[in-house]
Amino acid sequence: MTHIPMKWAEREDRLYLTLQVTAARDVRVDFEAKKITVSGTGLTAQTAEPREIRSELPLLKEIAPAESTYKVLGVAIQICAIKKEAGYWNQVVDLPARQTKTWLSVDWNLWKDENDAPEEDRGAGFGGYGDMSSMLGGGQGGMDFASMMQNMPPGGGDSDDEDEDYPVDGEADEDEDVPKESTPEDKADDLKVNA
């Protein structure tokens, strides 16, 4: 069986799986105590045309099938599987790593270690998982451009102390020998002198 490319992360009480399938249709996700089965049609990195997808994921430990959920987005299928017993698994599937290295990887954008602060808002069981802005640098922990701009000098430039050494257009110190643009009369005078 060909596996769908996917990423995973975990919390003490749940697993997050992101199946990398675009334009997914007719998706069905079946949750069993130690297995998740996904089927439907869609595009993966290996396919140029939509095709049937099917993947069975033998889990390391048990989940609560009735509480587990999924979402189908335009760019992925997201699964939130609730663990039957709280605790960190440190591995999602009951397969040797050599069998999973081509299709399963860690989702470092969602990963939290056991000693990280607990989540405050889990919103519908996905805890910000469906908020795609986190992938674009926004969302919680994103950049606050308003506070950054307060520290910028007006006009977006730096100090103009460097400009003191250079004359402004059209102005020149009278002591300096600044060449003028030559006019046709000047060129005629030069020809008379050289003749």
CSV table of C-alpha atoms in Angstrom, one decimal:
chain,number,residue,atom,x,y,z
A,1,MET,CA,0.0,0.0,0.0
A,2,THR,CA,1.3,3.5,-0.9
A,3,HIS,CA,1.0,5.9,2.1
A,4,ILE,CA,-0.1,9.5,1.8
A,5,PRO,CA,2.7,11.9,2.8
A,6,MET,CA,1.9,13.2,6.3
A,7,LYS,CA,3.2,15.1,9.2
A,8,TRP,CA,2.4,14.6,12.9
A,9,ALA,CA,2.6,16.4,16.2
A,10,GLU,CA,1.3,15.6,19.7
A,11,ARG,CA,0.1,17.0,22.9
A,12,GLU,CA,-0.5,15.2,26.1
A,13,ASP,CA,-4.1,14.4,25.2
A,14,ARG,CA,-4.2,14.4,21.4
A,15,LEU,CA,-2.4,13.7,18.1
A,16,TYR,CA,-2.3,16.1,15.1
A,17,LEU,CA,-1.9,14.6,11.7
A,18,THR,CA,-1.7,16.6,8.5
A,19,LEU,CA,-2.1,14.6,5.3
A,20,GLN,CA,-0.5,16.4,2.4
A,21,VAL,CA,-3.3,16.0,-0.1
A,22,THR,CA,-4.6,18.9,-2.2
A,23,ALA,CA,-8.0,19.2,-3.8
A,24,ALA,CA,-9.3,16.3,-1.7
A,25,ARG,CA,-12.8,15.1,-2.5
A,26,ASP,CA,-15.1,12.4,-1.1
A,27,VAL,CA,-12.8,12.1,2.0
A,28,ARG,CA,-13.7,9.5,4.6
A,29,VAL,CA,-11.7,9.1,7.8
A,30,ASP,CA,-12.5,6.1,10.0
A,31,PHE,CA,-11.2,6.1,13.5
A,32,GLU,CA,-10.7,2.8,15.4
A,33,ALA,CA,-9.0,2.3,18.7
A,34,LYS,CA,-5.5,1.6,17.2
A,35,LYS,CA,-6.0,2.5,13.6
A,36,ILE,CA,-6.9,5.5,11.4
A,37,THR,CA,-8.0,4.8,7.8
A,38,VAL,CA,-8.2,7.7,5.3
A,39,SER,CA,-9.7,7.3,1.8
A,40,GLY,CA,-11.0,9.6,-1.0
A,41,THR,CA,-9.5,11.3,-4.1
A,42,GLY,CA,-6.9,14.0,-4.4
A,43,LEU,CA,-3.5,15.2,-5.5
A,44,THR,CA,-0.3,14.2,-3.6
A,45,ALA,CA,3.3,15.1,-4.4
A,46,GLN,CA,3.6,11.9,-6.4
A,47,THR,CA,0.6,12.5,-8.6
A,48,ALA,CA,-0.1,15.1,-11.3
A,49,GLU,CA,-3.8,14.2,-11.7
A,50,PRO,CA,-6.3,13.5,-9.0
A,51,ARG,CA,-6.4,9.8,-8.0
A,52,GLU,CA,-7.8,7.6,-5.4
A,53,ILE,CA,-6.1,7.8,-2.1
A,54,ARG,CA,-6.1,5.3,0.8
A,55,SER,CA,-3.9,5.0,3.8
A,56,GLU,CA,-4.1,3.0,7.0
A,57,LEU,CA,-2.2,4.2,10.0
A,58,PRO,CA,-1.6,1.6,12.7
A,59,LEU,CA,-1.3,3.6,15.9
A,60,LEU,CA,1.2,3.0,18.6
A,61,LYS,CA,-1.4,3.3,21.4
A,62,GLU,CA,-5.2,3.6,21.6
A,63,ILE,CA,-7.3,6.7,20.7
A,64,ALA,CA,-10.9,7.6,21.5
A,65,PRO,CA,-12.6,7.2,18.1
A,66,ALA,CA,-15.9,8.9,19.0
A,67,GLU,CA,-14.1,12.1,20.1
A,68,SER,CA,-11.6,12.3,17.2
A,69,THR,CA,-12.3,14.7,14.4
A,70,TYR,CA,-10.9,15.8,10.9
A,71,LYS,CA,-11.2,18.7,8.5
A,72,VAL,CA,-10.7,18.8,4.8
A,73,LEU,CA,-9.0,21.9,3.5
A,74,GLY,CA,-7.9,22.9,0.0
A,75,VAL,CA,-4.3,22.0,0.8
A,76,ALA,CA,-4.5,19.2,3.3
A,77,ILE,CA,-6.6,16.9,5.4
A,78,GLN,CA,-6.2,17.6,9.1
A,79,ILE,CA,-6.9,15.0,11.8
A,80,CYS,CA,-7.1,15.6,15.5
A,81,ALA,CA,-7.1,12.2,17.3
A,82,ILE,CA,-7.9,12.2,21.0
A,83,LYS,CA,-5.7,9.8,23.0
A,84,LYS,CA,-7.5,7.3,25.2
A,85,GLU,CA,-5.0,7.8,28.0
A,86,ALA,CA,-3.1,11.1,28.4
A,87,GLY,CA,0.7,11.0,28.0
A,88,TYR,CA,3.3,11.5,25.3
A,89,TRP,CA,3.9,8.7,22.8
A,90,ASN,CA,7.0,10.1,21.1
A,91,GLN,CA,6.1,7.9,18.1
A,92,VAL,CA,2.8,7.9,16.3
A,93,VAL,CA,2.7,4.6,14.5
A,94,ASP,CA,3.4,1.0,15.4
A,95,LEU,CA,5.9,0.6,12.5
A,96,PRO,CA,9.7,0.6,12.4
A,97,ALA,CA,11.2,4.0,11.4
A,98,ARG,CA,12.7,2.5,8.2
A,99,GLN,CA,9.2,1.8,6.9
A,100,THR,CA,7.9,5.3,7.6
A,101,LYS,CA,10.8,7.6,6.7
A,102,THR,CA,9.6,8.2,3.1
A,103,TRP,CA,6.0,9.4,4.1
A,104,LEU,CA,5.9,10.4,7.8
A,105,SER,CA,7.7,13.3,9.3
A,106,VAL,CA,7.3,15.6,12.4
A,107,ASP,CA,5.3,18.8,12.1
A,108,TRP,CA,7.7,21.2,13.9
A,109,ASN,CA,5.2,24.0,13.4
A,110,LEU,CA,2.8,22.3,15.7
A,111,TRP,CA,5.2,20.4,18.0
A,112,LYS,CA,5.2,21.1,21.7
A,113,ASP,CA,7.4,19.3,24.2
A,114,GLU,CA,6.1,17.8,27.4
A,115,ASN,CA,7.5,20.7,29.5
A,116,ASP,CA,6.1,23.5,27.3
A,117,ALA,CA,3.3,25.6,28.7
A,118,PRO,CA,-0.2,24.2,28.3
A,119,GLU,CA,-2.5,25.5,25.6
A,120,GLU,CA,-5.1,28.0,26.6
A,121,ASP,CA,-7.5,27.8,23.7
A,122,ARG,CA,-8.2,24.6,21.9
A,123,GLY,CA,-11.1,25.8,19.7
A,124,ALA,CA,-13.2,22.9,18.5
A,125,GLY,CA,-10.5,20.4,19.3
A,126,PHE,CA,-8.0,21.8,16.9
A,127,GLY,CA,-6.3,24.4,19.1
A,128,GLY,CA,-5.4,26.8,16.3
A,129,TYR,CA,-4.5,23.8,14.1
A,130,GLY,CA,-6.8,25.0,11.3
A,131,ASP,CA,-5.5,28.5,11.4
A,132,MET,CA,-3.3,28.7,8.3
A,133,SER,CA,-2.0,32.2,9.3
A,134,SER,CA,0.5,30.5,11.6
A,135,MET,CA,2.2,29.1,8.5
A,136,LEU,CA,2.6,32.6,7.1
A,137,GLY,CA,4.2,34.1,10.2
A,138,GLY,CA,1.1,35.6,11.7
A,139,GLY,CA,-1.2,34.4,14.5
A,140,GLN,CA,0.0,33.9,18.0
A,141,GLY,CA,3.7,34.7,18.3
A,142,GLY,CA,3.6,36.5,14.9
A,143,MET,CA,5.3,39.8,14.3
A,144,ASP,CA,3.8,42.9,15.7
A,145,PHE,CA,4.5,45.5,13.0
A,146,ALA,CA,2.8,48.3,14.8
A,147,SER,CA,5.3,48.1,17.7
A,148,MET,CA,8.2,47.7,15.3
A,149,MET,CA,7.2,50.9,13.4
A,150,GLN,CA,7.1,52.9,16.6
A,151,ASN,CA,10.8,52.5,17.0
A,152,MET,CA,11.5,53.6,13.4
A,153,PRO,CA,12.5,57.2,12.6
A,154,PRO,CA,10.0,59.3,10.7
A,155,GLY,CA,10.1,58.9,6.9
A,156,GLY,CA,11.6,55.5,7.2
A,157,GLY,CA,15.1,56.9,6.9
A,158,ASP,CA,18.0,57.2,9.2
A,159,SER,CA,19.7,60.4,10.5
A,160,ASP,CA,20.8,62.9,7.9
A,161,ASP,CA,24.2,63.7,9.5
A,162,GLU,CA,25.8,61.9,6.6
A,163,ASP,CA,24.3,64.4,4.2
A,164,GLU,CA,26.3,67.4,5.6
A,165,ASP,CA,29.4,66.6,3.6
A,166,TYR,CA,27.6,66.9,0.2
A,167,PRO,CA,26.1,70.0,-1.3
A,168,VAL,CA,22.4,70.0,-2.2
A,169,ASP,CA,21.6,70.1,-5.9
A,170,GLY,CA,22.4,73.5,-7.5
A,171,GLU,CA,24.4,74.7,-4.4
A,172,ALA,CA,28.1,74.7,-4.3
A,173,ASP,CA,30.7,76.3,-2.0
A,174,GLU,CA,32.1,79.3,-3.7
A,175,ASP,CA,35.6,78.2,-2.8
A,176,GLU,CA,35.3,75.0,-4.6
A,177,ASP,CA,36.2,74.5,-8.3
A,178,VAL,CA,33.1,72.9,-9.6
A,179,PRO,CA,33.0,72.3,-13.3
A,180,LYS,CA,30.1,73.9,-15.1
A,181,GLU,CA,28.1,72.4,-17.8
A,182,SER,CA,29.5,73.7,-21.1
A,183,THR,CA,27.2,75.7,-23.4
A,184,PRO,CA,27.6,75.9,-27.2
A,185,GLU,CA,29.1,79.4,-26.8
A,186,ASP,CA,31.8,77.9,-24.4
A,187,LYS,CA,32.7,75.3,-27.0
A,188,ALA,CA,33.0,78.0,-29.7
A,189,ASP,CA,35.3,80.0,-27.5
A,190,ASP,CA,37.5,76.9,-26.9
A,191,LEU,CA,37.8,76.3,-30.6
A,192,LYS,CA,38.9,80.0,-31.2
A,193,VAL,CA,41.6,79.7,-28.5
A,194,ASN,CA,43.0,76.4,-29.9
A,195,ALA,CA,43.0,77.7,-33.5
